[in-house]
Amino acid sequence: MSDLYQLRMEVARLHSHLTRWGLITWTSGNVSARVPGEDLLVIKPSGVSYDDLTAEAMVVCDLDGALVEGDYSPSSDTEAHAYVYRHMPEVGGVVHTHSPYATAWAIHGEPIPCVMTAMADEFGGEIPVGPFALIGDAEIGRGIVDTLDGHRSPAVLMRSHGVFTIGRGPRDAIKAAVMCEDVARTVHLARALGTPIPLTGKEIDALYDRYQNVYGQR
Ligand SMILES: [Zn+2]
């Protein structure tokens, strides 16, 4: 089995996390992965049901978003994913969803403030808001890169649209999308109870450092 086929299989399978964690409705979310060592990406085809996502159904595009291999046309978000890979060489996976709580913050145009330890761990600060951009050209990609550049957060809330997350690989980007929705919901609930108590910059730094460098299996 070729490495590219294995990656197509992995990207197809990873889409099941979007449904499992309630991040998508109908066909609205997508996962992509950079093909290691090549100027290519693997992404979900446009408008195909999550039940029908197989390795064969995945499409391969170049980093300008043009179709290279596959029977379907690529996701309409391919241009945005490709822009991220072109401008952020450390990124190996990108996820896009309209998960409801995070998108509610995006519609409000408000960053999610860093008020809980799990958020400091994963995001190292607030989850920022990116600009409003129409779908279909480089504008969304530029908004994602400009907002995340120099930011610890692997997630950005694109105004009036939804969430884009990045990671070293597609699995990391999915984790960021799952955690983004989780903190969006919890901070929303906290605000319904009153004013959340902020974490200090020092507390956030300590939590982020421990989680990124010490936590888990090494
Ligand atoms: Zn979208």
XYZ file of C-alpha atoms and ligand atoms in Angstrom:
219
model
C 0.000 0.000 0.000
C 1.473 3.370 -1.010
C 2.081 6.124 1.545
C -0.345 8.374 -0.333
C -3.107 5.740 -0.211
C -2.520 5.318 3.541
C -2.825 9.070 4.020
C -6.067 9.121 1.987
C -7.365 6.339 4.234
C -6.326 8.217 7.394
C -7.983 11.478 6.289
C -11.185 9.593 5.340
C -11.289 7.867 8.745
C -10.531 11.029 10.712
C -13.756 12.610 9.428
C -15.655 10.264 11.790
C -14.427 12.434 14.687
C -16.378 15.386 13.297
C -19.643 13.451 13.575
C -18.706 11.686 16.835
C -18.076 14.981 18.629
C -21.057 16.782 17.119
C -18.991 19.320 15.198
C -20.805 19.176 11.861
C -24.228 19.143 10.245
C -24.823 17.433 6.879
C -21.535 17.855 4.885
C -20.365 21.165 6.342
C -16.946 20.265 7.794
C -13.693 18.979 6.356
C -10.279 17.607 7.244
C -7.105 17.837 5.158
C -3.511 16.649 5.493
C -0.295 17.755 3.872
C 1.430 15.007 1.883
C 4.855 14.833 3.594
C 7.706 16.019 1.410
C 5.474 17.030 -1.494
C 3.557 20.157 -2.495
C 0.289 18.245 -2.215
C -2.631 17.859 0.170
C -5.367 15.269 0.716
C -8.858 16.630 1.397
C -12.521 15.646 1.519
C -14.466 15.824 -1.741
C -17.193 18.463 -2.017
C -20.719 17.572 -0.877
C -20.093 13.844 -0.291
C -21.843 12.333 2.751
C -19.642 11.344 5.729
C -20.898 7.741 5.403
C -19.396 7.557 1.904
C -15.923 8.851 2.754
C -13.444 6.150 1.765
C -9.777 6.382 0.822
C -10.867 6.234 -2.834
C -13.302 9.127 -2.401
C -10.599 11.476 -1.028
C -9.013 13.906 -3.466
C -5.409 15.027 -3.863
C -4.724 18.671 -4.760
C -1.641 20.797 -5.249
C -0.942 23.693 -2.885
C -2.802 26.072 -5.215
C -5.928 23.964 -4.629
C -5.984 22.426 -8.123
C -7.121 18.789 -8.442
C -4.259 16.333 -9.038
C -5.867 12.960 -8.315
C -9.400 11.808 -7.504
C -12.832 11.103 -8.966
C -14.655 13.949 -7.224
C -14.192 17.694 -7.137
C -12.433 18.899 -3.975
C -14.111 20.578 -0.999
C -15.083 24.185 -1.648
C -12.771 25.073 1.270
C -9.695 23.609 -0.481
C -8.371 27.059 -1.440
C -8.315 28.075 2.247
C -6.573 24.838 3.327
C -4.015 25.195 0.501
C -3.249 28.801 1.467
C -2.494 27.686 5.033
C -0.096 24.939 3.840
C 1.646 27.377 1.484
C 2.245 29.965 4.190
C 2.700 27.825 7.333
C 5.302 25.130 6.558
C 5.045 23.670 10.088
C 1.350 22.825 9.570
C 0.531 19.251 8.486
C -3.231 19.197 9.086
C -6.171 21.618 8.793
C -9.775 21.197 9.972
C -12.821 23.345 9.269
C -16.207 23.128 11.019
C -19.261 25.224 11.817
C -19.495 23.688 15.311
C -22.359 25.545 16.982
C -20.945 27.044 20.195
C -17.660 28.179 18.631
C -19.502 29.536 15.601
C -21.840 31.471 17.902
C -18.741 33.281 19.248
C -17.567 33.837 15.642
C -20.946 35.324 14.712
C -20.672 37.580 17.725
C -17.170 38.571 16.515
C -15.771 38.002 19.982
C -12.620 36.043 20.929
C -13.187 33.308 23.549
C -11.389 34.598 26.672
C -8.946 32.256 28.389
C -10.717 31.622 31.699
C -10.203 27.884 32.328
C -7.170 25.656 32.751
C -8.012 23.282 29.874
C -8.115 26.280 27.570
C -4.752 27.604 28.769
C -3.341 24.083 28.239
C -4.442 23.689 24.648
C -4.690 27.257 23.336
C -2.234 29.202 25.530
C -4.561 32.211 25.599
C -7.763 33.423 23.977
C -9.100 31.904 20.771
C -8.895 34.804 18.315
C -11.396 36.042 15.734
C -10.364 36.341 12.087
C -11.884 38.674 9.496
C -15.086 38.142 7.553
C -14.220 36.682 4.152
C -16.238 35.337 1.229
C -15.710 31.685 0.310
C -13.901 30.704 -2.875
C -10.650 32.662 -3.148
C -7.530 33.306 -1.067
C -9.281 35.696 1.307
C -10.257 33.061 3.910
C -6.783 31.502 3.897
C -5.143 34.903 4.296
C -7.458 35.700 7.219
C -6.561 32.406 8.946
C -2.804 32.818 8.479
C -2.740 36.517 9.425
C -4.718 35.811 12.616
C -2.821 32.688 13.741
C 0.645 33.942 12.813
C 2.532 34.502 16.061
C -0.439 33.248 18.113
C -0.310 30.162 20.343
C -3.888 29.199 19.535
C -4.246 26.476 16.887
C -7.855 27.628 16.358
C -9.332 30.757 14.788
C -12.970 31.834 14.732
C -13.617 33.264 11.268
C -16.176 36.015 11.729
C -19.774 35.102 10.830
C -18.570 31.734 9.490
C -16.958 29.051 11.664
C -13.782 27.479 12.967
C -10.464 26.658 11.287
C -7.827 24.728 13.229
C -4.266 23.728 12.431
C -1.889 21.062 13.743
C 1.374 19.249 13.078
C -0.861 16.589 11.547
C -4.584 16.156 10.867
C -5.175 14.424 14.213
C -3.815 17.433 16.137
C -6.017 19.766 14.100
C -9.077 17.615 14.915
C -8.208 17.659 18.615
C -8.006 21.469 18.455
C -11.433 21.588 16.750
C -12.959 19.303 19.422
C -11.383 21.297 22.268
C -12.385 24.609 20.684
C -16.044 23.587 20.669
C -15.741 22.276 24.235
C -14.302 25.510 25.653
C -16.711 27.625 23.578
C -19.610 25.778 25.242
C -18.171 25.879 28.761
C -17.205 29.561 28.680
C -20.653 30.350 27.272
C -22.249 28.516 30.229
C -19.919 30.299 32.673
C -20.985 33.650 31.276
C -24.637 32.716 31.669
C -23.901 32.423 35.416
C -22.216 35.837 35.614
C -18.747 37.240 34.983
C -15.984 34.606 34.660
C -12.837 35.157 36.744
C -9.917 35.744 34.342
C -6.645 33.796 34.530
C -3.497 35.915 34.749
C -0.904 35.843 31.972
C 1.504 34.113 34.344
C -1.012 31.375 35.176
C -1.772 30.846 31.490
C 1.958 30.614 30.653
C 2.585 28.047 33.413
C -0.371 25.881 32.374
C 0.510 26.042 28.682
C 4.147 25.162 29.309
C 3.293 22.168 31.525
C 0.695 20.788 29.117
C 2.789 21.259 25.986
C 6.074 20.023 27.476
C 5.388 17.718 30.444
C 1.819 16.290 30.240
C 1.037 12.875 28.728
C 3.286 10.074 27.525
C 6.757 11.100 26.360
Zn -17.447 26.868 6.209
